[in-house]
mmCIF file of C-alpha atoms in Angstrom:
data_model
loop_
_atom_site.group_PDB
_atom_site.id
_atom_site.type_symbol
_atom_site.label_atom_id
_atom_site.label_comp_id
_atom_site.label_asym_id
_atom_site.label_seq_id
_atom_site.Cartn_x
_atom_site.Cartn_y
_atom_site.Cartn_z
ATOM 1 C CA MET A 1 -0.100 0.150 0.163
ATOM 2 C CA ARG A 2 2.704 2.578 1.144
ATOM 3 C CA GLU A 3 4.810 1.979 -2.500
ATOM 4 C CA LYS A 4 1.501 1.624 -4.924
ATOM 5 C CA GLY A 5 0.468 5.028 -2.577
ATOM 6 C CA ALA A 6 3.731 6.936 -2.990
ATOM 7 C CA THR A 7 4.647 6.318 -6.476
ATOM 8 C CA LYS A 8 1.022 7.463 -7.547
ATOM 9 C CA THR A 9 0.898 10.469 -5.366
ATOM 10 C CA VAL A 10 5.085 11.190 -7.791
ATOM 11 C CA MET A 11 3.241 10.988 -10.658
ATOM 12 C CA ARG A 12 0.318 13.406 -9.739
ATOM 13 C CA LEU A 13 2.580 15.760 -9.044
ATOM 14 C CA ALA A 14 4.983 15.134 -12.130
ATOM 15 C CA ALA A 15 1.870 15.642 -14.228
ATOM 16 C CA HIS A 16 1.049 18.170 -12.016
ATOM 17 C CA ALA A 17 4.181 20.418 -12.946
ATOM 18 C CA ALA A 18 4.244 19.401 -16.615
ATOM 19 C CA LEU A 19 0.905 20.782 -17.169
ATOM 20 C CA CYS A 20 2.232 23.939 -15.831
ATOM 21 C CA ALA A 21 4.905 24.034 -17.618
ATOM 22 C CA VAL A 22 3.345 24.050 -20.226
ATOM 23 C CA ALA A 23 0.602 26.271 -19.139
ATOM 24 C CA MET A 24 3.740 29.114 -18.525
ATOM 25 C CA LEU A 25 1.833 28.958 -14.363
ATOM 26 C CA PRO A 26 4.083 29.522 -11.624
ATOM 27 C CA LEU A 27 3.245 25.966 -9.791
ATOM 28 C CA SER A 28 1.794 27.426 -6.893
ATOM 29 C CA GLY A 29 -1.046 29.203 -9.720
ATOM 30 C CA CYS A 30 -1.788 25.537 -11.115
ATOM 31 C CA ARG A 31 -4.153 23.397 -9.572
ATOM 32 C CA MET A 32 -3.472 20.017 -9.173
ATOM 33 C CA PHE A 33 -6.274 18.441 -10.386
ATOM 34 C CA ASP A 34 -9.825 19.470 -10.923
ATOM 35 C CA ALA A 35 -12.323 18.018 -8.377
ATOM 36 C CA PRO A 36 -14.976 20.032 -9.142
ATOM 37 C CA LEU A 37 -16.547 21.432 -5.755
ATOM 38 C CA ARG A 38 -19.073 23.837 -7.928
ATOM 39 C CA ARG A 39 -20.411 20.567 -9.926
ATOM 40 C CA GLY A 40 -23.477 18.789 -8.020
ATOM 41 C CA GLY A 41 -22.881 21.067 -4.177
ATOM 42 C CA LEU A 42 -21.628 20.290 -0.997
ATOM 43 C CA TRP A 43 -23.216 17.237 0.832
ATOM 44 C CA VAL A 44 -25.538 17.845 3.372
ATOM 45 C CA ASN A 45 -26.419 14.885 6.010
ATOM 46 C CA PRO A 46 -29.939 14.121 6.306
ATOM 47 C CA ASP A 47 -29.681 12.242 9.057
ATOM 48 C CA SER A 48 -27.173 15.161 10.792
ATOM 49 C CA PRO A 49 -28.191 16.009 14.835
ATOM 50 C CA ALA A 50 -29.096 19.559 14.083
ATOM 51 C CA ALA A 51 -31.911 17.960 11.812
ATOM 52 C CA ARG A 52 -32.853 15.267 14.348
ATOM 53 C CA GLN A 53 -33.514 17.623 16.329
ATOM 54 C CA VAL A 54 -35.361 19.803 13.398
ATOM 55 C CA ARG A 55 -38.238 16.851 13.965
ATOM 56 C CA GLU A 56 -37.936 15.777 17.685
ATOM 57 C CA ARG A 57 -39.530 20.043 17.895
ATOM 58 C CA GLN A 58 -42.049 19.498 15.677
ATOM 59 C CA ASP A 59 -43.209 16.558 17.666
ATOM 60 C CA GLU A 60 -42.973 17.889 20.689
ATOM 61 C CA GLY A 61 -44.545 21.186 17.998
ATOM 62 C CA LYS A 62 -42.217 23.613 18.857
ATOM 63 C CA ASN A 63 -42.234 25.220 15.684
ATOM 64 C CA ARG A 64 -40.461 28.020 16.375
ATOM 65 C CA ASP A 65 -37.104 26.197 17.373
ATOM 66 C CA ALA A 66 -37.495 23.672 14.492
ATOM 67 C CA ALA A 67 -38.399 26.504 12.127
ATOM 68 C CA LEU A 68 -34.420 28.247 13.742
ATOM 69 C CA ILE A 69 -32.851 24.342 13.989
ATOM 70 C CA ARG A 70 -33.549 24.047 10.331
ATOM 71 C CA GLN A 71 -30.616 27.402 8.909
ATOM 72 C CA ILE A 72 -28.785 24.440 10.545
ATOM 73 C CA ALA A 73 -29.637 21.316 9.562
ATOM 74 C CA GLN A 74 -29.959 22.351 5.414
ATOM 75 C CA GLN A 75 -26.379 24.061 4.900
ATOM 76 C CA PRO A 76 -23.661 20.912 4.577
ATOM 77 C CA VAL A 77 -21.865 20.693 7.508
ATOM 78 C CA ALA A 78 -18.745 19.027 7.644
ATOM 79 C CA GLU A 79 -18.265 15.271 9.399
ATOM 80 C CA TRP A 80 -15.577 15.227 11.988
ATOM 81 C CA LEU A 81 -13.597 11.705 12.375
ATOM 82 C CA GLY A 82 -11.806 11.023 15.262
ATOM 83 C CA PRO A 83 -10.764 8.023 17.153
ATOM 84 C CA ALA A 84 -13.693 4.763 16.422
ATOM 85 C CA PRO A 85 -12.530 3.029 12.870
ATOM 86 C CA PRO A 86 -13.396 5.257 9.744
ATOM 87 C CA ARG A 87 -13.777 2.972 7.119
ATOM 88 C CA GLU A 88 -16.981 2.032 7.202
ATOM 89 C CA ARG A 89 -18.492 5.037 8.431
ATOM 90 C CA VAL A 90 -16.086 6.937 5.594
ATOM 91 C CA ARG A 91 -17.750 4.959 2.812
ATOM 92 C CA PHE A 92 -21.257 5.862 3.652
ATOM 93 C CA ILE A 93 -20.551 8.912 3.508
ATOM 94 C CA THR A 94 -18.909 9.447 0.251
ATOM 95 C CA GLU A 95 -21.433 7.210 -1.076
ATOM 96 C CA SER A 96 -24.484 8.745 0.589
ATOM 97 C CA ALA A 97 -23.152 12.478 -1.471
ATOM 98 C CA ALA A 98 -22.295 10.209 -4.333
ATOM 99 C CA ARG A 99 -25.681 8.595 -5.325
ATOM 100 C CA THR A 100 -27.434 13.069 -4.656
ATOM 101 C CA GLY A 101 -23.714 14.010 -7.118
ATOM 102 C CA SER A 102 -22.781 16.457 -4.334
ATOM 103 C CA THR A 103 -18.789 16.306 -2.620
ATOM 104 C CA PRO A 104 -19.151 16.192 1.919
ATOM 105 C CA VAL A 105 -16.258 17.439 4.035
ATOM 106 C CA LEU A 106 -14.860 15.085 6.148
ATOM 107 C CA VAL A 107 -12.276 16.148 9.041
ATOM 108 C CA ALA A 108 -9.560 14.335 9.609
ATOM 109 C CA TYR A 109 -9.054 15.060 14.217
ATOM 110 C CA HIS A 110 -6.795 12.723 14.865
ATOM 111 C CA ILE A 111 -3.165 13.125 15.176
ATOM 112 C CA PRO A 112 -1.496 12.109 18.704
ATOM 113 C CA TYR A 113 -1.392 14.751 21.677
ATOM 114 C CA ARG A 114 -4.525 16.104 19.887
ATOM 115 C CA ASP A 115 -5.643 19.726 20.865
ATOM 116 C CA CYS A 116 -2.286 19.847 23.654
ATOM 117 C CA GLY A 117 -4.817 17.570 26.482
ATOM 118 C CA ARG A 118 -6.981 20.755 26.520
ATOM 119 C CA TYR A 119 -11.288 20.694 25.741
ATOM 120 C CA SER A 120 -11.285 17.978 22.899
ATOM 121 C CA ALA A 121 -8.030 15.483 23.899
ATOM 122 C CA GLY A 122 -7.155 12.618 22.134
ATOM 123 C CA GLY A 123 -5.623 11.514 19.065
ATOM 124 C CA ALA A 124 -4.179 8.412 17.732
ATOM 125 C CA ARG A 125 -1.511 6.696 20.860
ATOM 126 C CA SER A 126 1.223 6.407 17.829
ATOM 127 C CA ALA A 127 2.846 7.779 14.133
ATOM 128 C CA HIS A 128 1.902 4.188 13.132
ATOM 129 C CA ALA A 129 -1.611 3.425 15.128
ATOM 130 C CA TYR A 130 -2.439 7.841 12.624
ATOM 131 C CA ARG A 131 -0.424 6.444 9.815
ATOM 132 C CA ARG A 132 -2.993 3.383 9.693
ATOM 133 C CA TRP A 133 -6.319 5.564 10.372
ATOM 134 C CA ILE A 134 -5.629 7.649 7.604
ATOM 135 C CA GLU A 135 -5.271 4.924 6.160
ATOM 136 C CA GLN A 136 -8.661 3.839 6.726
ATOM 137 C CA ILE A 137 -10.510 6.851 6.014
ATOM 138 C CA THR A 138 -8.175 7.008 2.526
ATOM 139 C CA LEU A 139 -10.078 3.118 1.770
ATOM 140 C CA GLY A 140 -13.520 4.591 2.492
ATOM 141 C CA ILE A 141 -13.198 6.937 0.164
ATOM 142 C CA GLY A 142 -11.472 5.043 -2.482
ATOM 143 C CA ASP A 143 -11.996 6.746 -5.711
ATOM 144 C CA ARG A 144 -15.507 8.977 -4.814
ATOM 145 C CA LYS A 145 -15.242 12.694 -3.899
ATOM 146 C CA ALA A 146 -14.505 14.413 -0.902
ATOM 147 C CA ILE A 147 -13.196 17.562 0.788
ATOM 148 C CA VAL A 148 -10.634 17.199 4.008
ATOM 149 C CA VAL A 149 -10.114 19.339 6.295
ATOM 150 C CA LEU A 150 -6.370 17.985 7.884
ATOM 151 C CA GLU A 151 -5.426 17.686 11.740
ATOM 152 C CA PRO A 152 -7.546 21.421 13.047
ATOM 153 C CA ASP A 153 -4.907 22.813 15.538
ATOM 154 C CA ALA A 154 -2.183 20.669 14.817
ATOM 155 C CA VAL A 155 0.268 23.153 13.119
ATOM 156 C CA ALA A 156 -0.536 25.817 14.929
ATOM 157 C CA GLN A 157 0.078 24.927 18.663
ATOM 158 C CA LEU A 158 3.247 23.622 16.361
ATOM 159 C CA VAL A 159 3.992 27.523 15.916
ATOM 160 C CA ASP A 160 1.977 28.407 20.063
ATOM 161 C CA GLY A 161 4.489 26.325 22.283
ATOM 162 C CA CYS A 162 1.855 23.777 24.098
ATOM 163 C CA VAL A 163 3.497 21.501 21.261
ATOM 164 C CA PRO A 164 6.421 19.824 23.063
ATOM 165 C CA ALA A 165 9.660 20.761 20.107
ATOM 166 C CA ARG A 166 10.018 16.913 21.105
ATOM 167 C CA GLN A 167 7.532 15.909 19.099
ATOM 168 C CA ARG A 168 7.551 18.803 16.571
ATOM 169 C CA THR A 169 9.599 16.725 14.234
ATOM 170 C CA ALA A 170 6.733 13.549 14.263
ATOM 171 C CA ARG A 171 4.074 15.648 14.264
ATOM 172 C CA LEU A 172 5.026 17.170 10.936
ATOM 173 C CA ALA A 173 5.958 14.353 9.512
ATOM 174 C CA MET A 174 2.503 12.334 10.215
ATOM 175 C CA LEU A 175 0.942 15.797 8.308
ATOM 176 C CA ARG A 176 2.972 15.209 5.561
ATOM 177 C CA ASP A 177 2.785 11.370 5.136
ATOM 178 C CA ALA A 178 -1.398 11.990 5.630
ATOM 179 C CA VAL A 179 -1.155 14.829 2.770
ATOM 180 C CA ALA A 180 0.151 12.129 0.370
ATOM 181 C CA MET A 181 -1.961 9.865 1.015
ATOM 182 C CA PHE A 182 -4.761 12.332 0.106
ATOM 183 C CA ALA A 183 -2.872 13.515 -2.140
ATOM 184 C CA ALA A 184 -3.028 10.334 -3.589
ATOM 185 C CA LEU A 185 -6.835 10.301 -4.160
ATOM 186 C CA PRO A 186 -7.926 11.103 -7.893
ATOM 187 C CA HIS A 187 -11.068 12.861 -6.722
ATOM 188 C CA VAL A 188 -10.389 14.332 -2.972
ATOM 189 C CA ARG A 189 -8.789 18.204 -2.443
ATOM 190 C CA VAL A 190 -7.063 18.285 1.485
ATOM 191 C CA TYR A 191 -6.507 21.196 3.098
ATOM 192 C CA VAL A 192 -4.008 21.626 5.993
ATOM 193 C CA ASP A 193 -5.451 23.332 8.908
ATOM 194 C CA ALA A 194 -3.553 27.129 9.954
ATOM 195 C CA GLY A 195 -5.115 28.184 12.790
ATOM 196 C CA ASN A 196 -7.121 31.912 12.339
ATOM 197 C CA PRO A 197 -6.106 35.368 12.893
ATOM 198 C CA GLY A 198 -6.919 35.303 16.657
ATOM 199 C CA TRP A 199 -4.230 32.602 17.539
ATOM 200 C CA ILE A 200 -0.980 33.196 15.482
ATOM 201 C CA LYS A 201 -1.113 37.297 14.396
ATOM 202 C CA ASN A 202 1.651 36.796 12.097
ATOM 203 C CA PRO A 203 0.687 34.432 9.782
ATOM 204 C CA TYR A 204 4.443 34.000 8.896
ATOM 205 C CA ARG A 205 5.070 32.515 11.809
ATOM 206 C CA LEU A 206 3.359 29.590 10.105
ATOM 207 C CA VAL A 207 5.125 28.929 6.767
ATOM 208 C CA ARG A 208 7.382 26.604 8.297
ATOM 209 C CA SER A 209 5.512 24.196 9.695
ATOM 210 C CA LEU A 210 3.059 24.121 6.888
ATOM 211 C CA ARG A 211 6.243 23.827 4.450
ATOM 212 C CA GLU A 212 7.625 21.137 6.141
ATOM 213 C CA GLY A 213 4.170 19.465 6.643
ATOM 214 C CA GLY A 214 3.398 18.906 3.804
ATOM 215 C CA ILE A 215 1.267 21.591 2.294
ATOM 216 C CA GLU A 216 3.148 21.798 -1.269
ATOM 217 C CA GLN A 217 1.681 18.597 -2.097
ATOM 218 C CA ALA A 218 -2.227 19.583 -0.610
ATOM 219 C CA ASP A 219 -5.056 21.699 -1.971
ATOM 220 C CA GLY A 220 -4.947 24.311 -0.089
ATOM 221 C CA PHE A 221 -5.363 25.164 3.768
ATOM 222 C CA ALA A 222 -8.293 26.563 6.014
ATOM 223 C CA LEU A 223 -8.374 29.376 8.599
ATOM 224 C CA ASN A 224 -10.782 29.796 11.465
ATOM 225 C CA VAL A 225 -12.159 26.513 11.894
ATOM 226 C CA SER A 226 -13.943 26.186 15.024
ATOM 227 C CA ASN A 227 -13.539 30.212 15.396
ATOM 228 C CA PHE A 228 -14.934 33.197 15.098
ATOM 229 C CA GLN A 229 -12.969 35.585 13.046
ATOM 230 C CA PRO A 230 -15.047 37.754 10.852
ATOM 231 C CA THR A 231 -15.237 36.447 7.274
ATOM 232 C CA ARG A 232 -13.368 39.933 5.872
ATOM 233 C CA ARG A 233 -10.508 39.598 8.658
ATOM 234 C CA THR A 234 -9.862 36.112 8.066
ATOM 235 C CA LYS A 235 -10.051 36.355 4.269
ATOM 236 C CA ALA A 236 -6.494 39.129 4.286
ATOM 237 C CA TYR A 237 -4.938 36.815 6.592
ATOM 238 C CA GLY A 238 -5.167 34.225 4.001
ATOM 239 C CA HIS A 239 -4.534 36.210 1.624
ATOM 240 C CA ARG A 240 -1.155 36.696 3.222
ATOM 241 C CA LEU A 241 -0.342 33.596 4.470
ATOM 242 C CA SER A 242 -0.501 32.195 0.363
ATOM 243 C CA ALA A 243 1.992 35.336 -0.650
ATOM 244 C CA ALA A 244 3.897 33.295 1.621
ATOM 245 C CA LEU A 245 2.910 30.280 0.243
ATOM 246 C CA ASP A 246 3.784 30.583 -3.089
ATOM 247 C CA GLY A 247 -0.627 31.278 -4.391
ATOM 248 C CA THR A 248 -1.395 28.462 -2.176
ATOM 249 C CA HIS A 249 -5.170 28.423 -2.148
ATOM 250 C CA PHE A 250 -7.431 28.136 0.254
ATOM 251 C CA VAL A 251 -10.755 28.004 2.617
ATOM 252 C CA ILE A 252 -12.956 28.940 5.362
ATOM 253 C CA ASP A 253 -15.052 28.245 8.091
ATOM 254 C CA THR A 254 -17.571 30.617 8.155
ATOM 255 C CA SER A 255 -19.971 28.559 10.691
ATOM 256 C CA ARG A 256 -20.157 30.619 14.003
ATOM 257 C CA ASN A 257 -18.332 33.968 12.417
ATOM 258 C CA GLY A 258 -21.839 36.221 11.926
ATOM 259 C CA ASN A 259 -21.181 38.350 14.968
ATOM 260 C CA GLY A 260 -17.640 37.672 15.106
ATOM 261 C CA PRO A 261 -15.840 36.876 18.412
ATOM 262 C CA LEU A 262 -16.314 37.606 21.729
ATOM 263 C CA ARG A 263 -14.516 40.565 23.431
ATOM 264 C CA LEU A 264 -12.656 41.219 26.161
ATOM 265 C CA ARG A 265 -14.797 43.218 27.651
ATOM 266 C CA GLY A 266 -18.116 40.666 26.878
ATOM 267 C CA ALA A 267 -16.551 37.846 28.387
ATOM 268 C CA ALA A 268 -15.323 40.047 31.590
ATOM 269 C CA ARG A 269 -19.030 40.735 31.547
ATOM 270 C CA HIS A 270 -20.191 37.142 31.132
ATOM 271 C CA GLY A 271 -17.853 36.256 33.749
ATOM 272 C CA ILE A 272 -15.375 34.314 31.216
ATOM 273 C CA ARG A 273 -11.877 34.499 31.774
ATOM 274 C CA ALA A 274 -10.140 35.572 28.857
ATOM 275 C CA ARG A 275 -8.308 32.060 27.225
ATOM 276 C CA ASP A 276 -11.775 31.048 27.500
ATOM 277 C CA SER A 277 -13.076 33.422 25.444
ATOM 278 C CA TRP A 278 -13.229 30.850 22.105
ATOM 279 C CA CYS A 279 -15.020 28.405 24.123
ATOM 280 C CA ASN A 280 -18.576 28.232 23.404
ATOM 281 C CA PRO A 281 -19.080 31.810 24.067
ATOM 282 C CA PRO A 282 -22.339 33.745 24.144
ATOM 283 C CA GLY A 283 -24.502 35.549 21.664
ATOM 284 C CA ARG A 284 -22.480 34.212 18.229
ATOM 285 C CA ALA A 285 -24.361 33.873 15.601
ATOM 286 C CA LEU A 286 -24.151 31.946 11.601
ATOM 287 C CA GLY A 287 -22.250 32.793 9.420
ATOM 288 C CA LYS A 288 -21.981 33.182 5.792
ATOM 289 C CA ARG A 289 -23.218 30.187 4.243
ATOM 290 C CA PRO A 290 -21.356 27.155 2.721
ATOM 291 C CA SER A 291 -20.314 28.364 -0.763
ATOM 292 C CA THR A 292 -18.786 27.335 -3.250
ATOM 293 C CA SER A 293 -18.493 30.909 -5.198
ATOM 294 C CA THR A 294 -16.829 33.184 -3.346
ATOM 295 C CA GLY A 295 -16.003 35.977 -5.526
ATOM 296 C CA ASP A 296 -12.249 35.370 -4.785
ATOM 297 C CA SER A 297 -9.989 33.502 -6.532
ATOM 298 C CA LEU A 298 -7.729 32.618 -3.630
ATOM 299 C CA VAL A 299 -10.544 31.269 -1.802
ATOM 300 C CA ASP A 300 -12.083 28.126 -2.814
ATOM 301 C CA ALA A 301 -14.859 28.160 -0.648
ATOM 302 C CA TYR A 302 -16.263 29.052 2.750
ATOM 303 C CA LEU A 303 -17.210 25.661 5.025
ATOM 304 C CA TRP A 304 -19.279 25.158 7.610
ATOM 305 C CA ILE A 305 -16.610 22.538 9.102
ATOM 306 C CA LYS A 306 -17.444 23.529 12.838
ATOM 307 C CA ARG A 307 -20.866 21.394 13.236
ATOM 308 C CA PRO A 308 -23.017 25.264 14.621
ATOM 309 C CA GLY A 309 -24.703 23.363 17.960
ATOM 310 C CA GLU A 310 -22.090 21.247 19.178
ATOM 311 C CA SER A 311 -20.126 22.723 21.641
ATOM 312 C CA ASP A 312 -16.112 23.196 22.545
ATOM 313 C CA GLY A 313 -15.771 21.389 25.292
ATOM 314 C CA THR A 314 -17.012 21.620 29.034
ATOM 315 C CA CYS A 315 -16.234 25.397 29.804
ATOM 316 C CA ASN A 316 -18.799 28.507 29.943
ATOM 317 C CA GLY A 317 -22.155 26.109 30.691
ATOM 318 C CA GLY A 318 -21.453 23.688 27.735
ATOM 319 C CA PRO A 319 -21.323 19.498 27.262
ATOM 320 C CA PRO A 320 -18.598 17.564 26.552
ATOM 321 C CA ALA A 321 -16.577 18.845 23.301
ATOM 322 C CA GLY A 322 -18.837 17.650 20.311
ATOM 323 C CA HIS A 323 -22.140 16.939 21.864
ATOM 324 C CA TRP A 324 -25.578 18.979 20.623
ATOM 325 C CA TRP A 325 -26.277 21.934 22.354
ATOM 326 C CA THR A 326 -29.167 22.449 21.661
ATOM 327 C CA GLU A 327 -29.394 25.891 23.243
ATOM 328 C CA TYR A 328 -26.405 27.106 21.844
ATOM 329 C CA ALA A 329 -27.663 26.175 18.854
ATOM 330 C CA LEU A 330 -30.915 28.130 18.908
ATOM 331 C CA GLY A 331 -28.587 30.924 20.280
ATOM 332 C CA LEU A 332 -27.048 30.568 17.213
ATOM 333 C CA ALA A 333 -29.854 31.271 14.157
ATOM 334 C CA ARG A 334 -32.125 33.750 16.332
ATOM 335 C CA ASN A 335 -28.193 35.803 16.135
ATOM 336 C CA ALA A 336 -27.748 34.948 12.706
ATOM 337 C CA PRO A 337 -27.631 37.943 9.934
ATOM 338 C CA ARG A 338 -30.943 37.928 7.889
ATOM 339 C CA ARG A 339 -28.967 37.486 4.898
ATOM 340 C CA HIS A 340 -25.936 35.868 5.782
#
């Protein structure tokens, strides 16, 4: 499997370079392959937590709540993959999407020492276990379409220092290996997570780690995953990072950025510590709906990568990370701009 995948990746990169040379385009400005994001749209899970909540509220006669949650249920939202064996679930998701001609968004989130032991702590036990887990995802996808967002926070945590220095080389090797495995699939676009502008404020600090993590083989990077930074600010940040990466494209998570982040003054008013202001902050809103029509040649898509209505962790009144939280979902929908 390793030799075949590596050979296929090398062939694909060689073909990509040749095509760009013929077109007289810089390598970074030539798309690696044509996995049509726009054709068929993005996949909407008809049995998502939000969809189930809509049905429950309707059965209870709570039609106003159902209408609010429907704002989430009707949108394509990413499917997060964690410690459970992913192959069959990924196959089910990609086959379901293929039947409708749409493309699912998957989030690979299982790197060792995930989230630096915080609210979403966990991850694979070793580099070998992680590689096997990634391999299972690739087998589940097969020759079907998918967008993969690779390891939220993994690169930014290297830069901010919460990952021990002795783990840096191993983590980057795991990311690089994962990128290569996804890049070997014919109809997959893979985006390496690169944090958000409220975290690593100078985007150039990310460049070295992204390069060492295999960004050249990826289709781009992802910004604002599970965060609340405004789209305009995130886009400007992405343009700066893209320029340092030879024009690499990117996607933006707009799932909960309709009101931007909770400001420190607002956090203090709610009795929230500054370091927890990112975790289930009150008063937030749904952001721009998922779309591949961004009006920006570098932004491939606005995506709802974080699942609106799922908790960030046991902070600010929330249940464990990833658990559905009805009241928070209702708040996001209630506060959403009328046109978003």
